[in-house]
Coordinates of C-alpha atoms in Angstrom, one line a residue:
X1 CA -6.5 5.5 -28.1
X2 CA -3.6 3.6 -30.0
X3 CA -4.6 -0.1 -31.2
X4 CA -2.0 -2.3 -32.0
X5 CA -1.3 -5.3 -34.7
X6 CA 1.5 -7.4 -34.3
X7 CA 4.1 -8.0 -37.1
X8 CA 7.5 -10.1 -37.6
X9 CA 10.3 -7.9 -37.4
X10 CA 10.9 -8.4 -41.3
X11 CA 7.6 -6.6 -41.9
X12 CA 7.2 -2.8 -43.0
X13 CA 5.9 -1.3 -39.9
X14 CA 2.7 0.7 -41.0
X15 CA 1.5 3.7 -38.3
X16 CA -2.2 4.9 -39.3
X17 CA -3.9 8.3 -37.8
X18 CA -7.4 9.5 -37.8
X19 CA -7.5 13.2 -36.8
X20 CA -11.2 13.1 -37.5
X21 CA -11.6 10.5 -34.7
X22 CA -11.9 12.3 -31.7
X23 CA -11.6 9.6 -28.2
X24 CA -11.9 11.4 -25.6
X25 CA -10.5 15.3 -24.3
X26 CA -7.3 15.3 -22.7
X27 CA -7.2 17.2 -19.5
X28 CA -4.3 19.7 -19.5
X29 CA -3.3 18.5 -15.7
X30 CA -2.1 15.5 -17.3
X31 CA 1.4 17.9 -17.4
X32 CA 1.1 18.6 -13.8
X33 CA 3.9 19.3 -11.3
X34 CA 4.8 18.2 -7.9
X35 CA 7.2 19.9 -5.5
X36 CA 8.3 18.5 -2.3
X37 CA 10.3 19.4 0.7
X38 CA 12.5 17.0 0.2
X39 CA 16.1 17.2 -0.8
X40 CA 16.7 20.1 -3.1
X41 CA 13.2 20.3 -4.4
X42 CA 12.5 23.8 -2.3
X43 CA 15.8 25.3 -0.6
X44 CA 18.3 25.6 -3.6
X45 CA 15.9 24.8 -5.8
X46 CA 12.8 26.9 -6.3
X47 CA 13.8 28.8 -3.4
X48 CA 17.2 30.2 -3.1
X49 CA 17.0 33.7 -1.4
X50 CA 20.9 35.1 -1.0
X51 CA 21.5 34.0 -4.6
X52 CA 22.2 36.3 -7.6
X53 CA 20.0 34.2 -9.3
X54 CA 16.9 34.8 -7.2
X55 CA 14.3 37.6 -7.2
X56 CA 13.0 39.5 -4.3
X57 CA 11.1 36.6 -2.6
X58 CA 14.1 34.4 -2.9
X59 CA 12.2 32.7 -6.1
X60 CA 15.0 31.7 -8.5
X61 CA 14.1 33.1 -11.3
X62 CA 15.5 30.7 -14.0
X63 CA 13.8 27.7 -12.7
X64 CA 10.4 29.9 -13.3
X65 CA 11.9 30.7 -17.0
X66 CA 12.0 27.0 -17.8
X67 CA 9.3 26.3 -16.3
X68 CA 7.1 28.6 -17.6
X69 CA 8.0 26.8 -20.6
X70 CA 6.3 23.7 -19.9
X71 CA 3.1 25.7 -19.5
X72 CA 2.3 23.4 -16.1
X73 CA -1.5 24.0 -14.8
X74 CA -1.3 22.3 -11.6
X75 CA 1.7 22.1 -9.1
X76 CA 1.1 19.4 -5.8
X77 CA 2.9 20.5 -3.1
X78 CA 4.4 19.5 0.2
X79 CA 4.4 16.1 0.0
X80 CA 4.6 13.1 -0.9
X81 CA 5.4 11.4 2.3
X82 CA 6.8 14.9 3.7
X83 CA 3.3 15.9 4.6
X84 CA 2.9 12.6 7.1
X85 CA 4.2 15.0 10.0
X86 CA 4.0 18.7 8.3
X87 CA 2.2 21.0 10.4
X88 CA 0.9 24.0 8.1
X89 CA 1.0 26.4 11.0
X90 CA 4.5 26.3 11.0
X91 CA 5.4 27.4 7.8
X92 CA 3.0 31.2 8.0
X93 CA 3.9 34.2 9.7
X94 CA 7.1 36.1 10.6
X95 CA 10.0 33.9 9.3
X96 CA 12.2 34.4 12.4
X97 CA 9.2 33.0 14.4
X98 CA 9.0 29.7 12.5
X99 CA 10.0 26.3 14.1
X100 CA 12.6 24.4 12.9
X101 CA 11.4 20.9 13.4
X102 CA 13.2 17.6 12.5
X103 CA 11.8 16.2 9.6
X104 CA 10.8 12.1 9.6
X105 CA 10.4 11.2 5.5
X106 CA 13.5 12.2 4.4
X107 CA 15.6 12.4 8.0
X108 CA 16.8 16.3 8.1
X109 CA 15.8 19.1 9.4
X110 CA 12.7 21.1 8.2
X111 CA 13.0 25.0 8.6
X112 CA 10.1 26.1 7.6
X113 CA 11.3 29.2 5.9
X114 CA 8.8 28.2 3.1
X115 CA 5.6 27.6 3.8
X116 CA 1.8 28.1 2.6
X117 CA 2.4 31.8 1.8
X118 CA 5.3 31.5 0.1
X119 CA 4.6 28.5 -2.4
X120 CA 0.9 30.4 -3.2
X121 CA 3.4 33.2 -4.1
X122 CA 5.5 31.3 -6.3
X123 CA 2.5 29.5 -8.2
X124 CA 1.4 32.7 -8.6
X125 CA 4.3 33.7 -10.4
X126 CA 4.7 30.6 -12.4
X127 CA 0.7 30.9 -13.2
X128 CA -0.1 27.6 -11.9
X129 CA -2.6 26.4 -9.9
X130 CA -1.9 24.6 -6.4
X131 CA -2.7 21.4 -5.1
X132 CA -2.3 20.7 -2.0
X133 CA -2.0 17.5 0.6
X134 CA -3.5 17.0 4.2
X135 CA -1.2 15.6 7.0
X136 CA -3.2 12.4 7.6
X137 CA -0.5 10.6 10.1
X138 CA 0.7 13.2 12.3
X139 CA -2.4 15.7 11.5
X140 CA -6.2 16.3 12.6
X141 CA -8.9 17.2 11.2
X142 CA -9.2 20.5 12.9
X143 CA -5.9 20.9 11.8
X144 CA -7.0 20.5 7.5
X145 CA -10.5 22.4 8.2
X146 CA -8.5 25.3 9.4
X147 CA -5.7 25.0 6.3
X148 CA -8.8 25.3 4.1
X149 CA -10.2 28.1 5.9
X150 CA -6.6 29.9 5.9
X151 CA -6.4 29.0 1.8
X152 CA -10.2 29.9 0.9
X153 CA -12.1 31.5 4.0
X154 CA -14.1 34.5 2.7
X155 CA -15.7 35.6 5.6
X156 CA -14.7 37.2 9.3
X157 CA -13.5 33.9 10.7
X158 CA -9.7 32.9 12.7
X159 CA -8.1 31.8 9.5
X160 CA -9.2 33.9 7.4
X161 CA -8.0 36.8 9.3
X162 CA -4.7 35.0 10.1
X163 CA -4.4 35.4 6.6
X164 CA -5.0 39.0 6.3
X165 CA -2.8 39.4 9.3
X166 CA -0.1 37.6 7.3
X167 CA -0.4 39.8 3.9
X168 CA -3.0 37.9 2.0
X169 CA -6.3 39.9 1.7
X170 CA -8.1 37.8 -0.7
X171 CA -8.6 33.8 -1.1
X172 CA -6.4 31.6 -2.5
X173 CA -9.4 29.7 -3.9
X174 CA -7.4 25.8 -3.9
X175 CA -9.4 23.7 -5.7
X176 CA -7.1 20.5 -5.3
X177 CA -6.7 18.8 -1.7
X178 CA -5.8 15.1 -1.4
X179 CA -6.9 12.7 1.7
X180 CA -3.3 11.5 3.1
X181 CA -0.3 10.1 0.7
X182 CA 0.6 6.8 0.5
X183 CA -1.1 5.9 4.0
X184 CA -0.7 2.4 3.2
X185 CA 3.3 2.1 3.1
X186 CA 5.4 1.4 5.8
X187 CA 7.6 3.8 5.5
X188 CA 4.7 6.2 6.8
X189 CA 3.9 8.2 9.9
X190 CA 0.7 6.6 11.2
X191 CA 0.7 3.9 8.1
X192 CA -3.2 2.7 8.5
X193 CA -5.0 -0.2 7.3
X194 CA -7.0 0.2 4.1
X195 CA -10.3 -0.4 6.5
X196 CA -8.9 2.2 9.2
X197 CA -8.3 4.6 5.7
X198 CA -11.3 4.6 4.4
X199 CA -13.1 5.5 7.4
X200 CA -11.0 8.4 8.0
X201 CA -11.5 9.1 4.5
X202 CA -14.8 9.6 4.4
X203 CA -15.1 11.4 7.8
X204 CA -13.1 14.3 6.9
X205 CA -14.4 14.4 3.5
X206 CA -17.6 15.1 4.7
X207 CA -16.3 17.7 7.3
X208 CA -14.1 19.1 4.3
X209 CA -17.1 19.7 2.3
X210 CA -19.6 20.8 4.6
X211 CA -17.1 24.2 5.0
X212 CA -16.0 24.4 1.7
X213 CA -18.4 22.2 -1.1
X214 CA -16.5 23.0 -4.1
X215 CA -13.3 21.3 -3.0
X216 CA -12.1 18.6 -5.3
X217 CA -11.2 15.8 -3.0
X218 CA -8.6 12.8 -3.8
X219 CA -8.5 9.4 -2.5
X220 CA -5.3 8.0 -1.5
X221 CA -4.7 4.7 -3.7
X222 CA -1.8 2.4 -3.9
X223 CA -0.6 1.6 -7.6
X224 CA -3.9 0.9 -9.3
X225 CA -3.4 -3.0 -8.9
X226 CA -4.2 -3.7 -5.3
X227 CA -6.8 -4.7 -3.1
X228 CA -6.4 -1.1 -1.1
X229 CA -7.6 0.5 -4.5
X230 CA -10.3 -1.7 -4.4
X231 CA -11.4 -1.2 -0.7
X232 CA -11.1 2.4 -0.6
X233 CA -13.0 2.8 -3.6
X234 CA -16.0 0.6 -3.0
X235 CA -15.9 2.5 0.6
X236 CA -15.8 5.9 -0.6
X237 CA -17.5 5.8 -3.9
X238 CA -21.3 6.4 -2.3
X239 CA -24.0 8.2 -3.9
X240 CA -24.7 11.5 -2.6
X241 CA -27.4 11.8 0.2
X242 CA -25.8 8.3 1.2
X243 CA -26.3 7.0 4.7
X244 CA -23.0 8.1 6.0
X245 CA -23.6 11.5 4.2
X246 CA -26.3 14.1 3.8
X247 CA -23.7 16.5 1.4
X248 CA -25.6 17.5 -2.2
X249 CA -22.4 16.9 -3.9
X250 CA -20.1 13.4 -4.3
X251 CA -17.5 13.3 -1.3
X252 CA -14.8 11.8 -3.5
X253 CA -13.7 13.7 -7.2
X254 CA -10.6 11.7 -7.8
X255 CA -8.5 8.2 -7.0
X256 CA -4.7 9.0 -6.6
X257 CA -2.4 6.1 -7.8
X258 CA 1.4 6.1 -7.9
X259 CA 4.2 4.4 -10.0
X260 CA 7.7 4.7 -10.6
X261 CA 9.5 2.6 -13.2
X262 CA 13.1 1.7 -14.0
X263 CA 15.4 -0.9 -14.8
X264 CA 19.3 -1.1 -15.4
X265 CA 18.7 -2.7 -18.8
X266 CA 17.2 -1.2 -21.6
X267 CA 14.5 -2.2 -22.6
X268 CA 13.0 -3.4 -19.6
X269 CA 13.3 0.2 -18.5
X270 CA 11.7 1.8 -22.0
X271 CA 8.8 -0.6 -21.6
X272 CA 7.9 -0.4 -18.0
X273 CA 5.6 2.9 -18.1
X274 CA 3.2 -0.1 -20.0
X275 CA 2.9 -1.1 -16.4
X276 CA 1.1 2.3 -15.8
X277 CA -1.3 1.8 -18.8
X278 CA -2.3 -1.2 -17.2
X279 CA -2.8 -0.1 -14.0
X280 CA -5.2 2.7 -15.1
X281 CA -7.2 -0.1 -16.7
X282 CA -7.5 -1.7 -13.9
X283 CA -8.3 1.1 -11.1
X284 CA -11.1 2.1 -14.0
X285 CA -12.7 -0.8 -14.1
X286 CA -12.8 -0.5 -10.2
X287 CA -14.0 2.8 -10.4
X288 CA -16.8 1.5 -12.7
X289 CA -17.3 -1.8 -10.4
X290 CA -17.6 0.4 -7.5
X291 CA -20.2 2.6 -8.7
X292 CA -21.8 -0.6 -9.7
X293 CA -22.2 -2.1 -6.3
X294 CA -23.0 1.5 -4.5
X295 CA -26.1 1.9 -6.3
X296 CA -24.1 5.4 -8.2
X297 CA -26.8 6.8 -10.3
X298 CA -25.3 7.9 -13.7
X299 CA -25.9 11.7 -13.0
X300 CA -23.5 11.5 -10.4
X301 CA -19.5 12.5 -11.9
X302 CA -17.3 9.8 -12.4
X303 CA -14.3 10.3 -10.8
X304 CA -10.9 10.4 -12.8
X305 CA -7.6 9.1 -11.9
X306 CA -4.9 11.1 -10.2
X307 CA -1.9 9.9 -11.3
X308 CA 0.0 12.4 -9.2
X309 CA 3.5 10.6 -8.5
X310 CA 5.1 9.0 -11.6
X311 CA 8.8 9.2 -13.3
X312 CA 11.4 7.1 -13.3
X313 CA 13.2 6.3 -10.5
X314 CA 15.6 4.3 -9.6
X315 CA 15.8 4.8 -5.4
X316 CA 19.2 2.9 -5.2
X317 CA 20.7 4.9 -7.7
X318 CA 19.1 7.8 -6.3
X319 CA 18.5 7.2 -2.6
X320 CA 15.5 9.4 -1.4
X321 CA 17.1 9.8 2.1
X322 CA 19.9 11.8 0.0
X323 CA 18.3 13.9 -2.5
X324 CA 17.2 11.6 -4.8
X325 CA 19.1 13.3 -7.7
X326 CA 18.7 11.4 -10.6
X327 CA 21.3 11.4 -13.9
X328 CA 18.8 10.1 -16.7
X329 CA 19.7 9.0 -20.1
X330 CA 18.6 8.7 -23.2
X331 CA 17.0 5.5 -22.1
X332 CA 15.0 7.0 -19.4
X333 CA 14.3 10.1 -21.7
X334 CA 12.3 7.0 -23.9
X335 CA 10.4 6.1 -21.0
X336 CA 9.1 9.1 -19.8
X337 CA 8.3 9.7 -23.9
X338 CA 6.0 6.4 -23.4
X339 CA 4.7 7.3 -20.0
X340 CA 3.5 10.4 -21.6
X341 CA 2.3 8.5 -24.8
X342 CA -0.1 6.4 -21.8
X343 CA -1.3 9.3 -20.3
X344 CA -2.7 11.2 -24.1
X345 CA -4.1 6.9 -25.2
X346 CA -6.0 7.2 -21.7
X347 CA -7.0 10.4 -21.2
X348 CA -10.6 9.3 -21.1
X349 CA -9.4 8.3 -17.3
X350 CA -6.5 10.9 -16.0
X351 CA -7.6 13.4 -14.8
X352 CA -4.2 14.8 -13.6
X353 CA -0.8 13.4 -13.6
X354 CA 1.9 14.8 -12.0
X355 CA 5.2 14.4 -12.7
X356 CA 7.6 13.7 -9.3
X357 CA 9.2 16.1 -9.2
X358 CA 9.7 19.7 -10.3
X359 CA 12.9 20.3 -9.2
X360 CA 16.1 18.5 -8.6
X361 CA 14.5 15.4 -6.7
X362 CA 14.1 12.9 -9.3
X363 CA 13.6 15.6 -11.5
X364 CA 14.2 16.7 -15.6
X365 CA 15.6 20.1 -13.9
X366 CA 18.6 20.4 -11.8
X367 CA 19.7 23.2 -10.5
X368 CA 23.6 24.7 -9.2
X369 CA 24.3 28.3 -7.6
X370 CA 25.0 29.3 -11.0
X371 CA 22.8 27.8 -13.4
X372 CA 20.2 25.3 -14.8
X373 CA 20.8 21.4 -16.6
X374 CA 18.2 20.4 -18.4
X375 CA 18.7 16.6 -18.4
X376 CA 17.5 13.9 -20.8
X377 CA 13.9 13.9 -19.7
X378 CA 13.1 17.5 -20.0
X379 CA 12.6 17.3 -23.6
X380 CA 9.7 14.4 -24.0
X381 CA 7.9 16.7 -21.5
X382 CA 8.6 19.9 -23.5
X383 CA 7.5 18.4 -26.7
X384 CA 4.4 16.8 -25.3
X385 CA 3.4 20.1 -22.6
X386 CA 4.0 22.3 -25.9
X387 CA 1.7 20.2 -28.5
X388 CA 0.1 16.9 -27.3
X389 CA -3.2 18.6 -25.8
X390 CA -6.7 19.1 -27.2
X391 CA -8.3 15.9 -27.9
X392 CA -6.9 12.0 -28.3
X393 CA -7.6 10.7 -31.7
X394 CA -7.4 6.9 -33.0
X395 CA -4.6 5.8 -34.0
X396 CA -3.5 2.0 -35.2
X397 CA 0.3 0.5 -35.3
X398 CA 1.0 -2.3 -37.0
X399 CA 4.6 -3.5 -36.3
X400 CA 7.3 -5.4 -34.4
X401 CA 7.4 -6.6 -31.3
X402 CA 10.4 -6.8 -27.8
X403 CA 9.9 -10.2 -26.4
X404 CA 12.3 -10.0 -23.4
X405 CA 11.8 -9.5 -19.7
X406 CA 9.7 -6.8 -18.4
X407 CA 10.0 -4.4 -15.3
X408 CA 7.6 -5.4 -13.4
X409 CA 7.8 -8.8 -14.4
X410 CA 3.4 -9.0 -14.4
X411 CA 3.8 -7.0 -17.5
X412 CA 4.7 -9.8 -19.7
X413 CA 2.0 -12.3 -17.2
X414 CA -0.8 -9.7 -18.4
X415 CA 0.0 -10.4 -21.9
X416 CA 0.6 -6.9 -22.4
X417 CA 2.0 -6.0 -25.9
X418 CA 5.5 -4.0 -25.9
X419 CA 5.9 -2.7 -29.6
X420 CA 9.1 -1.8 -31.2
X421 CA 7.3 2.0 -31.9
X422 CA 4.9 3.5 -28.9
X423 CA 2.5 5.8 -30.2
X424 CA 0.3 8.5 -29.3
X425 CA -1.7 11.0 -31.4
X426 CA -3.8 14.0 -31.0
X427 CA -6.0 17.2 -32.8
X428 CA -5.0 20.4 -30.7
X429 CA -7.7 23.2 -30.5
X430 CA -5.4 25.3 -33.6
X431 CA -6.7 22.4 -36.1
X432 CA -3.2 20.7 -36.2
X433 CA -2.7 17.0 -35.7
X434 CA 0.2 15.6 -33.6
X435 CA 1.6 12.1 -33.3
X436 CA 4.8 10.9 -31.4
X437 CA 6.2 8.0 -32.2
X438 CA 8.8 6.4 -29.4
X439 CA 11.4 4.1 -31.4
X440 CA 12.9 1.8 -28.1
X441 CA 15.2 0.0 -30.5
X442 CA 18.5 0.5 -29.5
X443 CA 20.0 -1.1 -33.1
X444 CA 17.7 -0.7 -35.4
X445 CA 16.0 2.5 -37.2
X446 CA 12.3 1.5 -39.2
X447 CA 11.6 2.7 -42.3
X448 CA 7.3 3.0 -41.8
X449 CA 4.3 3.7 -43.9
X450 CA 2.6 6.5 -42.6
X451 CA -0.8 6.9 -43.0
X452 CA -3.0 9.7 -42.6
X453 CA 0.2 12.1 -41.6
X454 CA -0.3 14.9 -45.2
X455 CA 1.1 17.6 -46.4
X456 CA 4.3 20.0 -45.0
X457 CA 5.2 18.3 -41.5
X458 CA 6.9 19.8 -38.7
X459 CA 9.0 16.9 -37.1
X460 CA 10.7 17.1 -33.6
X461 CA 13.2 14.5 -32.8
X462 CA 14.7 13.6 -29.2
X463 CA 17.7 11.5 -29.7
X464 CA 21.3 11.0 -28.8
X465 CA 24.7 8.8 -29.7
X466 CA 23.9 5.8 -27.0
X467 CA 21.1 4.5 -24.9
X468 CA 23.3 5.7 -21.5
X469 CA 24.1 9.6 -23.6
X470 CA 23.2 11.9 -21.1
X471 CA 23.3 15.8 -20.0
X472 CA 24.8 15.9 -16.6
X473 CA 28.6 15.5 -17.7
X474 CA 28.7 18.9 -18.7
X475 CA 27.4 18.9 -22.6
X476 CA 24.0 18.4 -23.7
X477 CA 24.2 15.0 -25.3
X478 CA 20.7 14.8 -25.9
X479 CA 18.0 17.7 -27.3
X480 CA 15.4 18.2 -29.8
X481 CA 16.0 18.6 -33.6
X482 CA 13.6 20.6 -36.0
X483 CA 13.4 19.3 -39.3
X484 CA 11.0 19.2 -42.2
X485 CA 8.9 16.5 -43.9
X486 CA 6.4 16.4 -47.2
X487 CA 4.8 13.4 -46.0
X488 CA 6.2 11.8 -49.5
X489 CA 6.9 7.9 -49.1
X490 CA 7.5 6.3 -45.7
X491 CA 9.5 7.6 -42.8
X492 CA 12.5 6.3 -41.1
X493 CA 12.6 6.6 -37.3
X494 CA 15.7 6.3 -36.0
X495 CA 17.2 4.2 -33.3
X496 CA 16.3 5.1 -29.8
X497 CA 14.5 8.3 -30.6
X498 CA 11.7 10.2 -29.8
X499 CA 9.5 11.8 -33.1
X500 CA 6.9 14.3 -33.0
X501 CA 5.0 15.1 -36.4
X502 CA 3.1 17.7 -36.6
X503 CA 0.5 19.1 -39.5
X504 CA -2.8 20.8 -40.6
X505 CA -4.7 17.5 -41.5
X506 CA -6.6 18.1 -45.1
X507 CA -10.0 16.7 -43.7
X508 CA -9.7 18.9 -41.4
X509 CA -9.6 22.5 -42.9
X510 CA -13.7 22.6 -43.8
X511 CA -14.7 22.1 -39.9
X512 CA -11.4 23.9 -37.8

């Protein structure tokens, strides 16, 4: 939790930490990962057998290097709006029985050549976890009960066996399994009502649990700000042993929103991930007004929020229906610093976030038949994957302020403030402290007081020549910088720049 104090611009900004405040633990699948069929997300990008660069199951193996590197728990996976007509059964077994089927998000052709079986493998080798999304257009509920049974059956049942037949002896064990993805747009197979959604919801919910209780089931939301959210929550959100269920356990874990920001100007497009904050807010307090109204007795979990598509994206500049291959900047490298900076203030209320996407589509890695890129945006998400975890600690700004437009333009309605510097601290389990500060000025460096920041101090600083620098013109304009600081006097943070101090707080030493 970051508060905030607004000061002229002639002020001394002052940033104060309290690594003795603990808010609230930050879930590690706030650095989650999504992977799609879509563009080069799977073929020629995670999976590119033929190639030099690829191991024996056709995994390349220098996306799995870098990735390893982020340390990612969770990976979702096929879709995204893929999954509206994706048919499981298609994708297990002999590869040169597979259909090839044409494909209705993203207008090509889907192969199948990678399927259930082979994305388990790869998560395996990346030592993630899956999560995976029903077909709730084009799909049945037979059709997700026997996925389920294929991923986790135990005993002498069809899909089980199917999935001995097909190599797999023991259980996948998937924890994560969303209801539908973004049922409520009209670019969807079978786009549904939020009334029609809910009840479909909550039907297969209850099927879904009555073979397999421990699943963690996720709600399809909209953005966090709409009446769907509200609807599907007050729907779903019943106490368990409810009248339309006689399950032991809640029916619903988790509320999915998704976001993407951008803007052609700057700051408008450093700024917009505010929108995010905002809409977790707001799809909390729903959460809480939900449980209200339902009667939810306190004993009961609270669900979190599943923010499980977010990035910037900008789908004219990167039309989905051809790859969606984004070139970020240093610009967008800000805003995906300040996303992350949202997701550590409210990690009381994510329970996952997941990045969209892993690879290539919209994506801080790109890949070519010969190599990796990684562009702007990989390095916010290295720095925070690598240090920002443990708990969220208080933290207080005190600074300028951009008064210009905003992307969306409610941001500025909700009175929402959009400081010069966008901060973020932590305490990590090893005892250290951690704060990232985003500086969106594109002019002006700040010299700051900072208090609370002692001793020797690793700093980590993402920055580049211009606002537009970027790493897809064959250099690598932008990338981190390891420097050293004694915490003497205050600190300048340069123009358009991403800092990340890190130290062993003093208070600290006694009790870690």
């Amino acid at each position: 939790m970051t508060t905030f104090t607004k000061l002229s611009d002639e002020d001394t900004p002052v940033i104060s930490v309290h690594p003795n405040r603990r808010i609230s633990k930050i879930n590690p699948n706030i650095y989650a990962g999504f992977t799609e069929h879509m563009g080069r997300c799977i073929y020629g990008g995670i999976y590119d057998p033929g190639n030099s660069l690829s191991d024996e199951h056709g995994f390349r193996k220098d996306v799995l290097e870098a990735l390893k590197d982020l340390d990612i728990p969770v990976i979702r996976y096929p879709g995204g709006n893929f999954c509206a007509t994706y048919h499981w059964l298609d994708g297990v077994g002999p590869k040169d029985k597979r259909p090839a089927r044409p494909e209705l998000a993203w207008l090509g052709t889907e192969t199948n050549q990678f399927g259930t079986d082979e994305f388990m493998k790869w998560c395996e080798a990346l030592g993630t976890e899956p999560y995976l999304c029903f077909n709730f257009g084009t799909g049945t509920l037979d059709e997700a009960l026997a996925w389920v049974e294929y991923c986790n059956g135990t005993g002498n049942t069809y899909y089980a066996n199917l999935r001995r037949k097909n190599g797999r002896e023991q259980p996948y064990n998937v924890k994560y399994w969303a209801l539908g993805n973004e049922t409520w747009g009209p670019w969807q197979v079978e786009q549904m009502t939020k009334e029609a959604y809910a009840h479909k919801a909550m039907q297969w919910a209850k099927a879904l649990k009555l073979l397999d209780p421990s699943l963690i089931l996720i709600l399809c939301g909209q953005d966090g700000t709409a009446s769907w959210d509200y609807f599907t929550l007050k729907q779903c959100l019943l106490p368990a042993h409810s009248a339309l269920s006689t399950s032991s356990v809640p029916l619903i874990d988790m509320h999915s929103i998704h976001l993407y920001t951008s803007s052609s100007s700057h700051l408008p497009n450093a700024t917009a991930p505010l929108a995010a904050e905002r809409a977790i807010e707001i799809t909390s307090s729903l959460i809480d007004l939900a449980r209200v109204e339902n009667g939810v007795p306190p004993t009961q979990p609270r669900p979190t929020i599943c923010f499980d598509e977010w990035n910037v994206w900008d789908p004219i500049r990167a039309e989905g229906s051809k790859g969606a291959e984004e070139s970020y900047t240093l610009s967008d490298a800000l805003a995906v610093a300040i996303w992350l900076n949202v997701f550590v203030r409210k990690s009381r209320d994510v329970g996952m976030a997941c990045i969209a996407q892993s690879v290539n589509v919209i994506s801080p890695l790109m890949t070519s038949p010969t190599g990796i890129t990684k562009q702007t945006t990989w390095w916010p998400l290295w720095l925070f994957s690598r240090f920002m975890r443990g708990w969220t600690v208080g933290a207080h700004v005190a600074c300028g302020t951009y008064e210009g437009e905003t992307s969306p333009v409610w941001l500025r309605g909700m009175d929402k403030d959009t400081p010069w510097l966008d901060v973020s601290a932590t305490i990590g389990e090893d005892g250290f402290g951690n704060l990232v500060v985003v500086n969106i000025h594109d002019e002006r460096s700040f010299e700051t007081k900072v208090e609370g920041v002692t001793g020797e101090v690793a700093v980590f600083t993402v920055t580049g020549g211009h606002i537009a620098a970027t790493n897809m013109k064959g250099s690598e304009e932008v990338s981190v910088q390891e420097s050293a600081w004694h915490a003497t006097g205050d600190y300048v943070f340069p123009k358009h720049s991403i800092t990340l101090m890190r130290w062993k707080p003093e208070e600290m030493y006694d009790s870690l």
